[in-house]
Amino acid sequence: FFWSTLSSVTLADKHTVIKWDDSVVYNADVMRWPGKFGRNNIGVLSWRHLLLLVLGWRVWLFIVQLIAFRKWGLLTPISHLLFNIWELWDGYWHTQIARFGYYAPILNVRFPLYPLLIRFTAPVFGGSQLGAALFISFGTFFLALLIFYRLAVRELRSKDAAMRSILLLLFFPTAFFFVAAYQESLFFLLTVASFYFFRRDKFWQAGILGGLAVLTRPQGLFLFPSFLLSKLLKRRRWEKQDWLFFLIPLALLPWCLFLWQRFGDPFLFLRETPHWGQGPWQRVREFSSPLWVFSSYTWEVIGLLRQVLSQGLQLTPVILVQLKEVGDFLCFLFFLFLGIRVVRSLDVSYSIYHFFSLVLMLSTGTLKGAPRFVLVLFPGFLVLAQILRNPKGFALFLWVSSM
């Protein structure tokens, strides 16, 4: 099935004609997926095939885990590989918040929607917060891919390019976070759905979904300037329906009211962010100038190269941390490069969201976690699907990315 899927995306984009009224005309040379996708049949990818693809990808992740643990001589139980290991790091705190609430000020850097959904869903899984979290992550990721496919077909005007964008996302090195007890899949669903309705001029739905994205992660606030500025730049005038975009920032009000009532500070999440996730020999997480952070990473890469060339590569703990930071910086640079293509190829709303998100990453003083944070920058994956039109180049990228 994987091979047939990979083979299908190698067909030339010129064989597919996409009309902007949601109808699609396909040449006989293009592989037809059975089934209909949605009421208007915008694409030919059946939800059943997409579900099989995601399930196959999830099984592949498990096989990789199993091989890695056995190779290192770790006799980890199968149940641990399937469940417990996906609660590590931030996942643990999400389940703790769902179980006990925000019992400490530092926890408020985790926004409330995902823990609330875990809390409400846990009784279905016998009170297991982890079971509920993994179910929500997988379910929202599947729904996000369904909408992402429709959006990709609409923006790229090609079924093949849309399918490539899905595969590029699935085979991205950190895509496993989508099925962990993390917010990534929920936030991805809400942002993609918000953009989808915005591009269809359904501003009520875009505003409500954007507001829910804000309650999942503060990055959702960037949907507000992305939508509003995009429309104002095109129309050069204000319209009555533009007020609906204010639903996005207004969604933050109940969260701020809760923090004010619980801890006496409505913006506590801004003050507690620098204290989250610190480690030895790592950069201090604090709000900083994006240009200063970018230049400091550049000089760190240059300094590390000089040290390696003069003294050789010595894998000391400090060097290992620096190598990780270099990897974070290279991931950031890759999506910065993709952002240039986003400006040239997609609507201006995507460019605003993409670059505001990158600036936010720099503004925290560190790019720690950048390979995970870029997962939700879906405009980058859209243009990457445009770039990798050559079948061999696309297959090579997937192979390298999946390593």
Short mmCIF file of C-alpha atoms in Angstrom, two decimals:
data_model
loop_
_atom_site.label_atom_id
_atom_site.label_comp_id
_atom_site.label_asym_id
_atom_site.label_seq_id
_atom_site.Cartn_x
_atom_site.Cartn_y
_atom_site.Cartn_z
CA PHE A 1 0.00 0.00 0.00
CA PHE A 2 2.83 2.39 0.87
CA TRP A 3 4.56 1.62 -2.41
CA SER A 4 1.39 2.22 -4.43
CA THR A 5 0.86 5.50 -2.58
CA LEU A 6 4.42 6.66 -3.24
CA SER A 7 4.10 5.63 -6.87
CA SER A 8 0.89 7.60 -7.29
CA VAL A 9 2.47 10.90 -6.31
CA THR A 10 5.08 10.67 -9.04
CA LEU A 11 2.56 11.47 -11.75
CA ALA A 12 3.09 14.81 -13.42
CA ASP A 13 1.10 17.71 -12.01
CA LYS A 14 0.10 18.82 -15.49
CA HIS A 15 -2.40 15.95 -15.70
CA THR A 16 -4.61 17.43 -13.00
CA VAL A 17 -6.83 20.45 -13.53
CA ILE A 18 -8.33 22.07 -10.45
CA LYS A 19 -11.23 24.50 -10.62
CA TRP A 20 -11.68 27.01 -7.83
CA ASP A 21 -15.40 26.31 -7.51
CA ASP A 22 -14.54 23.05 -5.71
CA SER A 23 -15.01 20.87 -8.78
CA VAL A 24 -12.10 18.80 -10.05
CA VAL A 25 -11.44 17.54 -13.54
CA TYR A 26 -8.99 14.65 -13.80
CA ASN A 27 -7.19 13.37 -16.85
CA ALA A 28 -7.31 9.64 -17.49
CA ASP A 29 -3.57 9.46 -16.75
CA VAL A 30 -4.14 10.35 -13.11
CA MET A 31 -4.77 7.52 -10.66
CA ARG A 32 -8.32 7.63 -9.30
CA TRP A 33 -8.87 6.92 -5.64
CA PRO A 34 -12.20 5.17 -5.07
CA GLY A 35 -14.84 6.93 -3.04
CA LYS A 36 -15.82 10.53 -2.64
CA PHE A 37 -14.27 13.11 -0.39
CA GLY A 38 -16.85 15.44 1.02
CA ARG A 39 -20.02 16.79 -0.48
CA ASN A 40 -18.32 18.66 -3.30
CA ASN A 41 -15.82 15.91 -4.12
CA ILE A 42 -12.92 18.38 -4.16
CA GLY A 43 -10.42 15.53 -4.13
CA VAL A 44 -10.34 11.87 -4.98
CA LEU A 45 -8.55 10.69 -1.85
CA SER A 46 -10.97 8.54 0.10
CA TRP A 47 -11.00 8.93 3.88
CA ARG A 48 -10.68 5.15 4.09
CA HIS A 49 -7.42 5.20 2.15
CA LEU A 50 -6.12 8.06 4.26
CA LEU A 51 -7.03 6.15 7.42
CA LEU A 52 -5.16 3.10 6.13
CA LEU A 53 -2.18 5.31 5.36
CA VAL A 54 -2.13 6.83 8.85
CA LEU A 55 -2.62 3.45 10.52
CA GLY A 56 0.20 2.00 8.43
CA TRP A 57 2.40 4.93 9.41
CA ARG A 58 1.55 4.36 13.07
CA VAL A 59 2.45 0.66 12.80
CA TRP A 60 5.71 1.66 11.14
CA LEU A 61 6.51 3.93 14.11
CA PHE A 62 5.93 1.01 16.48
CA ILE A 63 8.20 -1.27 14.44
CA VAL A 64 10.97 1.35 14.53
CA GLN A 65 10.55 1.64 18.30
CA LEU A 66 10.64 -2.11 18.76
CA ILE A 67 13.77 -2.56 16.64
CA ALA A 68 15.58 0.31 18.37
CA PHE A 69 14.80 -0.94 21.88
CA ARG A 70 15.74 -4.53 21.06
CA LYS A 71 18.97 -3.44 19.38
CA TRP A 72 20.05 -1.69 22.58
CA GLY A 73 19.12 -4.72 24.65
CA LEU A 74 16.17 -3.05 26.36
CA LEU A 75 13.46 -5.59 27.12
CA THR A 76 10.69 -3.02 27.27
CA PRO A 77 7.14 -4.42 27.44
CA ILE A 78 5.02 -3.97 24.33
CA SER A 79 2.42 -2.07 26.38
CA HIS A 80 5.10 0.44 27.35
CA LEU A 81 6.03 1.02 23.70
CA LEU A 82 2.40 1.47 22.71
CA PHE A 83 1.31 3.71 25.58
CA ASN A 84 3.58 4.80 28.40
CA ILE A 85 6.47 6.05 26.31
CA TRP A 86 4.16 8.55 24.56
CA GLU A 87 3.53 10.33 27.86
CA LEU A 88 7.14 11.49 28.26
CA TRP A 89 8.16 15.14 28.75
CA ASP A 90 5.28 17.54 28.05
CA GLY A 91 2.81 14.69 27.69
CA TYR A 92 3.18 13.92 31.39
CA TRP A 93 2.21 17.47 32.32
CA HIS A 94 -0.81 17.44 30.04
CA THR A 95 -2.18 14.35 31.77
CA GLN A 96 -1.31 15.80 35.19
CA ILE A 97 -3.25 18.98 34.43
CA ALA A 98 -6.18 16.91 33.21
CA ARG A 99 -6.09 14.91 36.44
CA PHE A 100 -5.38 17.57 39.08
CA GLY A 101 -5.87 20.93 37.35
CA TYR A 102 -3.47 23.89 37.40
CA TYR A 103 -2.11 23.30 40.90
CA ALA A 104 1.15 25.23 40.29
CA PRO A 105 1.79 28.55 38.49
CA ILE A 106 4.42 27.04 36.17
CA LEU A 107 1.81 24.73 34.59
CA ASN A 108 -0.11 27.59 32.98
CA VAL A 109 2.34 27.67 30.06
CA ARG A 110 0.29 24.67 28.88
CA PHE A 111 -2.91 26.18 27.50
CA PRO A 112 -6.20 24.63 28.64
CA LEU A 113 -8.07 23.17 25.66
CA TYR A 114 -6.06 19.96 25.25
CA PRO A 115 -6.04 19.08 28.99
CA LEU A 116 -9.77 19.86 29.16
CA LEU A 117 -10.51 17.48 26.29
CA ILE A 118 -8.44 14.81 28.04
CA ARG A 119 -10.37 15.35 31.26
CA PHE A 120 -13.76 15.05 29.57
CA THR A 121 -12.75 12.04 27.45
CA ALA A 122 -10.95 10.04 30.17
CA PRO A 123 -14.14 8.39 31.58
CA VAL A 124 -14.66 6.71 28.19
CA PHE A 125 -11.26 5.02 28.69
CA GLY A 126 -11.92 3.88 32.24
CA GLY A 127 -10.47 7.05 33.76
CA SER A 128 -7.15 6.76 31.89
CA GLN A 129 -5.91 10.24 31.04
CA LEU A 130 -3.16 8.78 28.87
CA GLY A 131 -5.59 6.67 26.87
CA ALA A 132 -7.78 9.72 26.30
CA ALA A 133 -4.80 11.86 25.31
CA LEU A 134 -3.53 9.36 22.74
CA PHE A 135 -7.03 8.89 21.32
CA ILE A 136 -7.48 12.68 20.95
CA SER A 137 -4.07 13.09 19.36
CA PHE A 138 -4.60 10.33 16.80
CA GLY A 139 -8.20 11.34 16.03
CA THR A 140 -7.47 15.03 15.60
CA PHE A 141 -4.42 14.24 13.49
CA PHE A 142 -6.48 12.10 11.14
CA LEU A 143 -9.15 14.81 10.84
CA ALA A 144 -6.43 17.42 10.30
CA LEU A 145 -4.98 15.42 7.42
CA LEU A 146 -8.42 15.15 5.80
CA ILE A 147 -8.84 18.93 5.87
CA PHE A 148 -5.19 19.53 5.01
CA TYR A 149 -5.64 17.45 1.86
CA ARG A 150 -8.64 19.50 0.79
CA LEU A 151 -6.78 22.72 1.50
CA ALA A 152 -3.70 21.51 -0.36
CA VAL A 153 -5.73 20.54 -3.44
CA ARG A 154 -7.33 23.97 -3.38
CA GLU A 155 -4.07 25.90 -2.99
CA LEU A 156 -1.72 23.78 -5.09
CA ARG A 157 -4.33 22.96 -7.76
CA SER A 158 -3.00 19.43 -7.94
CA LYS A 159 -4.05 16.18 -6.34
CA ASP A 160 -0.55 14.78 -6.69
CA ALA A 161 1.05 17.77 -4.96
CA ALA A 162 -1.55 17.55 -2.19
CA MET A 163 -0.71 13.89 -1.64
CA ARG A 164 3.00 14.73 -1.59
CA SER A 165 2.41 17.33 1.10
CA ILE A 166 0.72 14.73 3.30
CA LEU A 167 3.55 12.24 2.85
CA LEU A 168 6.16 14.91 3.54
CA LEU A 169 4.39 15.71 6.79
CA LEU A 170 4.06 12.05 7.81
CA PHE A 171 7.72 11.29 7.10
CA PHE A 172 9.10 14.42 8.74
CA PRO A 173 11.59 13.36 11.48
CA THR A 174 9.52 14.70 14.37
CA ALA A 175 6.06 13.77 13.04
CA PHE A 176 5.72 11.18 15.81
CA PHE A 177 4.72 14.04 18.13
CA PHE A 178 1.36 14.07 16.35
CA VAL A 179 0.41 10.78 18.03
CA ALA A 180 1.99 11.52 21.42
CA ALA A 181 0.22 13.15 24.37
CA TYR A 182 1.05 16.57 22.94
CA GLN A 183 -1.00 19.49 21.64
CA GLU A 184 0.48 19.30 18.13
CA SER A 185 -2.31 17.35 16.45
CA LEU A 186 -5.12 19.39 18.02
CA PHE A 187 -3.46 22.69 17.16
CA PHE A 188 -2.70 21.47 13.65
CA LEU A 189 -6.36 20.54 13.15
CA LEU A 190 -7.68 23.88 14.39
CA THR A 191 -5.25 26.03 12.39
CA VAL A 192 -5.67 24.10 9.15
CA ALA A 193 -9.47 24.10 9.52
CA SER A 194 -9.46 27.81 10.32
CA PHE A 195 -7.43 28.55 7.18
CA TYR A 196 -9.66 26.29 5.13
CA PHE A 197 -12.81 28.19 6.09
CA PHE A 198 -11.06 31.54 5.79
CA ARG A 199 -10.04 30.79 2.22
CA ARG A 200 -13.69 29.93 1.50
CA ASP A 201 -14.79 33.29 3.00
CA LYS A 202 -16.61 31.59 5.87
CA PHE A 203 -15.41 33.94 8.57
CA TRP A 204 -17.68 32.73 11.37
CA GLN A 205 -16.17 29.27 11.24
CA ALA A 206 -12.66 30.63 10.75
CA GLY A 207 -13.00 32.91 13.77
CA ILE A 208 -14.41 30.23 16.08
CA LEU A 209 -11.80 27.64 15.10
CA GLY A 210 -9.07 30.26 15.37
CA GLY A 211 -10.24 31.09 18.88
CA LEU A 212 -10.05 27.43 19.84
CA ALA A 213 -6.52 27.35 18.39
CA VAL A 214 -5.59 30.23 20.73
CA LEU A 215 -6.82 28.18 23.69
CA THR A 216 -4.56 25.35 22.53
CA ARG A 217 -1.35 27.32 21.97
CA PRO A 218 -0.57 31.07 22.01
CA GLN A 219 0.72 30.78 18.46
CA GLY A 220 -2.92 30.67 17.44
CA LEU A 221 -3.07 34.43 17.97
CA PHE A 222 -1.18 34.82 14.70
CA LEU A 223 -4.28 33.71 12.84
CA PHE A 224 -5.82 37.10 13.67
CA PRO A 225 -3.29 39.30 11.82
CA SER A 226 -2.95 36.68 9.09
CA PHE A 227 -6.66 36.82 8.21
CA LEU A 228 -7.31 40.49 8.87
CA LEU A 229 -4.26 41.89 7.09
CA SER A 230 -4.78 39.54 4.15
CA LYS A 231 -8.29 40.84 3.54
CA LEU A 232 -7.39 44.50 4.14
CA LEU A 233 -4.44 44.33 1.78
CA LYS A 234 -6.62 42.90 -0.97
CA ARG A 235 -9.72 45.07 -0.51
CA ARG A 236 -8.08 48.26 0.75
CA ARG A 237 -11.16 48.86 2.88
CA TRP A 238 -12.86 47.67 6.05
CA GLU A 239 -15.97 45.53 5.84
CA LYS A 240 -18.51 44.66 8.48
CA GLN A 241 -17.66 40.95 8.46
CA ASP A 242 -14.03 41.72 9.40
CA TRP A 243 -15.17 42.05 13.01
CA LEU A 244 -15.55 38.26 13.06
CA PHE A 245 -11.77 37.92 13.07
CA PHE A 246 -11.72 39.45 16.55
CA LEU A 247 -13.23 36.21 17.82
CA ILE A 248 -9.68 34.86 17.67
CA PRO A 249 -7.97 37.14 20.24
CA LEU A 250 -11.15 37.43 22.32
CA ALA A 251 -10.95 33.68 22.99
CA LEU A 252 -7.98 34.40 25.23
CA LEU A 253 -10.17 36.34 27.69
CA PRO A 254 -11.60 33.37 29.65
CA TRP A 255 -8.09 31.95 30.07
CA CYS A 256 -6.78 35.28 31.35
CA LEU A 257 -9.75 35.60 33.72
CA PHE A 258 -9.04 32.15 35.11
CA LEU A 259 -5.38 32.99 35.71
CA TRP A 260 -6.34 36.26 37.38
CA GLN A 261 -8.81 34.52 39.67
CA ARG A 262 -6.53 31.54 40.41
CA PHE A 263 -3.10 33.17 40.65
CA GLY A 264 -3.78 36.91 40.63
CA ASP A 265 -2.06 37.52 37.27
CA PRO A 266 -3.99 37.35 33.97
CA PHE A 267 -0.76 37.15 31.94
CA LEU A 268 1.07 34.67 34.12
CA PHE A 269 1.83 32.43 31.14
CA LEU A 270 4.10 35.17 29.76
CA ARG A 271 6.04 35.47 33.01
CA GLU A 272 6.40 31.73 33.59
CA THR A 273 7.61 30.87 30.09
CA PRO A 274 11.31 31.64 30.83
CA HIS A 275 11.28 29.10 33.71
CA TRP A 276 10.02 26.16 31.64
CA GLY A 277 12.23 23.41 30.29
CA GLN A 278 15.67 24.61 31.35
CA GLY A 279 18.59 22.18 31.19
CA PRO A 280 22.34 22.14 31.78
CA TRP A 281 24.54 24.03 29.29
CA GLN A 282 21.48 25.19 27.40
CA ARG A 283 20.44 28.68 26.46
CA VAL A 284 18.26 30.59 28.89
CA ARG A 285 14.65 30.75 27.78
CA GLU A 286 13.72 34.43 27.98
CA PHE A 287 12.10 36.97 25.70
CA SER A 288 14.85 38.38 23.51
CA SER A 289 15.45 40.24 20.27
CA PRO A 290 14.92 37.82 17.35
CA LEU A 291 17.84 39.34 15.45
CA TRP A 292 20.16 38.90 18.44
CA VAL A 293 19.12 35.26 18.89
CA PHE A 294 19.58 34.56 15.18
CA SER A 295 23.05 36.12 15.15
CA SER A 296 24.08 34.27 18.32
CA TYR A 297 23.14 30.94 16.75
CA THR A 298 25.07 31.88 13.61
CA TRP A 299 28.20 32.62 15.64
CA GLU A 300 27.73 29.41 17.61
CA VAL A 301 27.73 27.39 14.38
CA ILE A 302 30.88 29.20 13.18
CA GLY A 303 32.59 28.68 16.54
CA LEU A 304 31.75 24.99 16.62
CA LEU A 305 33.06 24.50 13.07
CA ARG A 306 36.33 26.19 13.99
CA GLN A 307 36.68 24.02 17.07
CA VAL A 308 36.00 20.82 15.16
CA LEU A 309 38.47 21.76 12.42
CA SER A 310 41.22 22.63 14.89
CA GLN A 311 40.71 20.04 17.64
CA GLY A 312 38.55 17.36 16.04
CA LEU A 313 35.11 16.24 17.13
CA GLN A 314 35.17 15.42 20.84
CA LEU A 315 31.78 14.22 22.05
CA THR A 316 31.79 15.91 25.44
CA PRO A 317 28.44 16.79 27.09
CA VAL A 318 28.88 20.44 26.11
CA ILE A 319 29.65 19.55 22.48
CA LEU A 320 26.61 17.27 22.34
CA VAL A 321 24.38 20.11 23.51
CA GLN A 322 25.95 22.43 20.93
CA LEU A 323 25.40 19.86 18.17
CA LYS A 324 21.75 19.67 19.15
CA GLU A 325 21.47 23.46 19.02
CA VAL A 326 23.07 23.45 15.58
CA GLY A 327 20.47 20.90 14.47
CA ASP A 328 17.70 23.12 15.85
CA PHE A 329 19.13 26.10 13.97
CA LEU A 330 19.43 24.18 10.69
CA CYS A 331 15.78 23.11 11.00
CA PHE A 332 14.83 26.75 11.56
CA LEU A 333 16.86 27.85 8.52
CA PHE A 334 15.16 25.22 6.39
CA PHE A 335 11.70 26.56 7.21
CA LEU A 336 12.97 30.12 6.81
CA PHE A 337 13.98 29.17 3.27
CA LEU A 338 10.57 27.57 2.70
CA GLY A 339 8.99 30.80 3.93
CA ILE A 340 10.50 32.62 0.96
CA ARG A 341 8.71 30.20 -1.34
CA VAL A 342 5.50 30.64 0.68
CA VAL A 343 5.62 34.38 -0.06
CA ARG A 344 5.99 33.72 -3.76
CA SER A 345 3.49 30.87 -4.15
CA LEU A 346 0.67 31.17 -1.60
CA ASP A 347 -1.79 33.72 -0.30
CA VAL A 348 -0.34 36.45 1.90
CA SER A 349 -2.22 35.06 4.93
CA TYR A 350 0.02 31.99 4.87
CA SER A 351 3.13 34.16 4.73
CA ILE A 352 2.08 36.19 7.77
CA TYR A 353 1.31 33.10 9.81
CA HIS A 354 4.52 31.36 8.75
CA PHE A 355 6.90 34.23 9.49
CA PHE A 356 5.17 35.38 12.68
CA SER A 357 5.56 31.83 14.00
CA LEU A 358 9.26 31.79 13.13
CA VAL A 359 9.79 35.15 14.83
CA LEU A 360 8.03 33.84 17.94
CA MET A 361 10.44 30.91 18.07
CA LEU A 362 13.39 33.30 18.03
CA SER A 363 11.77 35.65 20.54
CA THR A 364 11.91 33.05 23.30
CA GLY A 365 15.71 33.26 23.33
CA THR A 366 16.25 29.68 22.19
CA LEU A 367 15.36 27.40 19.30
CA LYS A 368 15.06 24.42 21.60
CA GLY A 369 12.22 22.28 20.29
CA ALA A 370 12.30 23.88 16.82
CA PRO A 371 12.05 20.50 15.00
CA ARG A 372 8.77 19.93 16.84
CA PHE A 373 7.41 23.46 16.61
CA VAL A 374 7.76 23.59 12.81
CA LEU A 375 5.37 20.66 12.44
CA VAL A 376 2.39 23.02 12.50
CA LEU A 377 3.90 25.36 9.89
CA PHE A 378 1.89 23.62 7.19
CA PRO A 379 2.47 26.35 4.55
CA GLY A 380 6.06 25.13 4.47
CA PHE A 381 4.95 21.60 3.65
CA LEU A 382 2.67 22.91 0.90
CA VAL A 383 5.50 24.67 -0.91
CA LEU A 384 7.89 21.79 -0.24
CA ALA A 385 5.47 19.58 -2.18
CA GLN A 386 5.73 22.06 -5.04
CA ILE A 387 9.53 22.02 -4.94
CA LEU A 388 9.88 18.23 -4.86
CA ARG A 389 8.11 17.49 -8.13
CA ASN A 390 10.86 15.22 -9.40
CA PRO A 391 10.01 11.63 -8.36
CA LYS A 392 13.59 10.73 -7.53
CA GLY A 393 14.16 13.89 -5.53
CA PHE A 394 10.90 13.34 -3.65
CA ALA A 395 11.74 9.72 -2.84
CA LEU A 396 15.26 10.70 -1.73
CA PHE A 397 13.90 13.41 0.57
CA LEU A 398 11.41 10.98 2.14
CA TRP A 399 14.16 8.41 2.67
CA VAL A 400 16.51 10.91 4.31
CA SER A 401 13.72 12.48 6.35
CA SER A 402 12.51 9.12 7.65
CA MET A 403 16.00 8.22 8.88
#
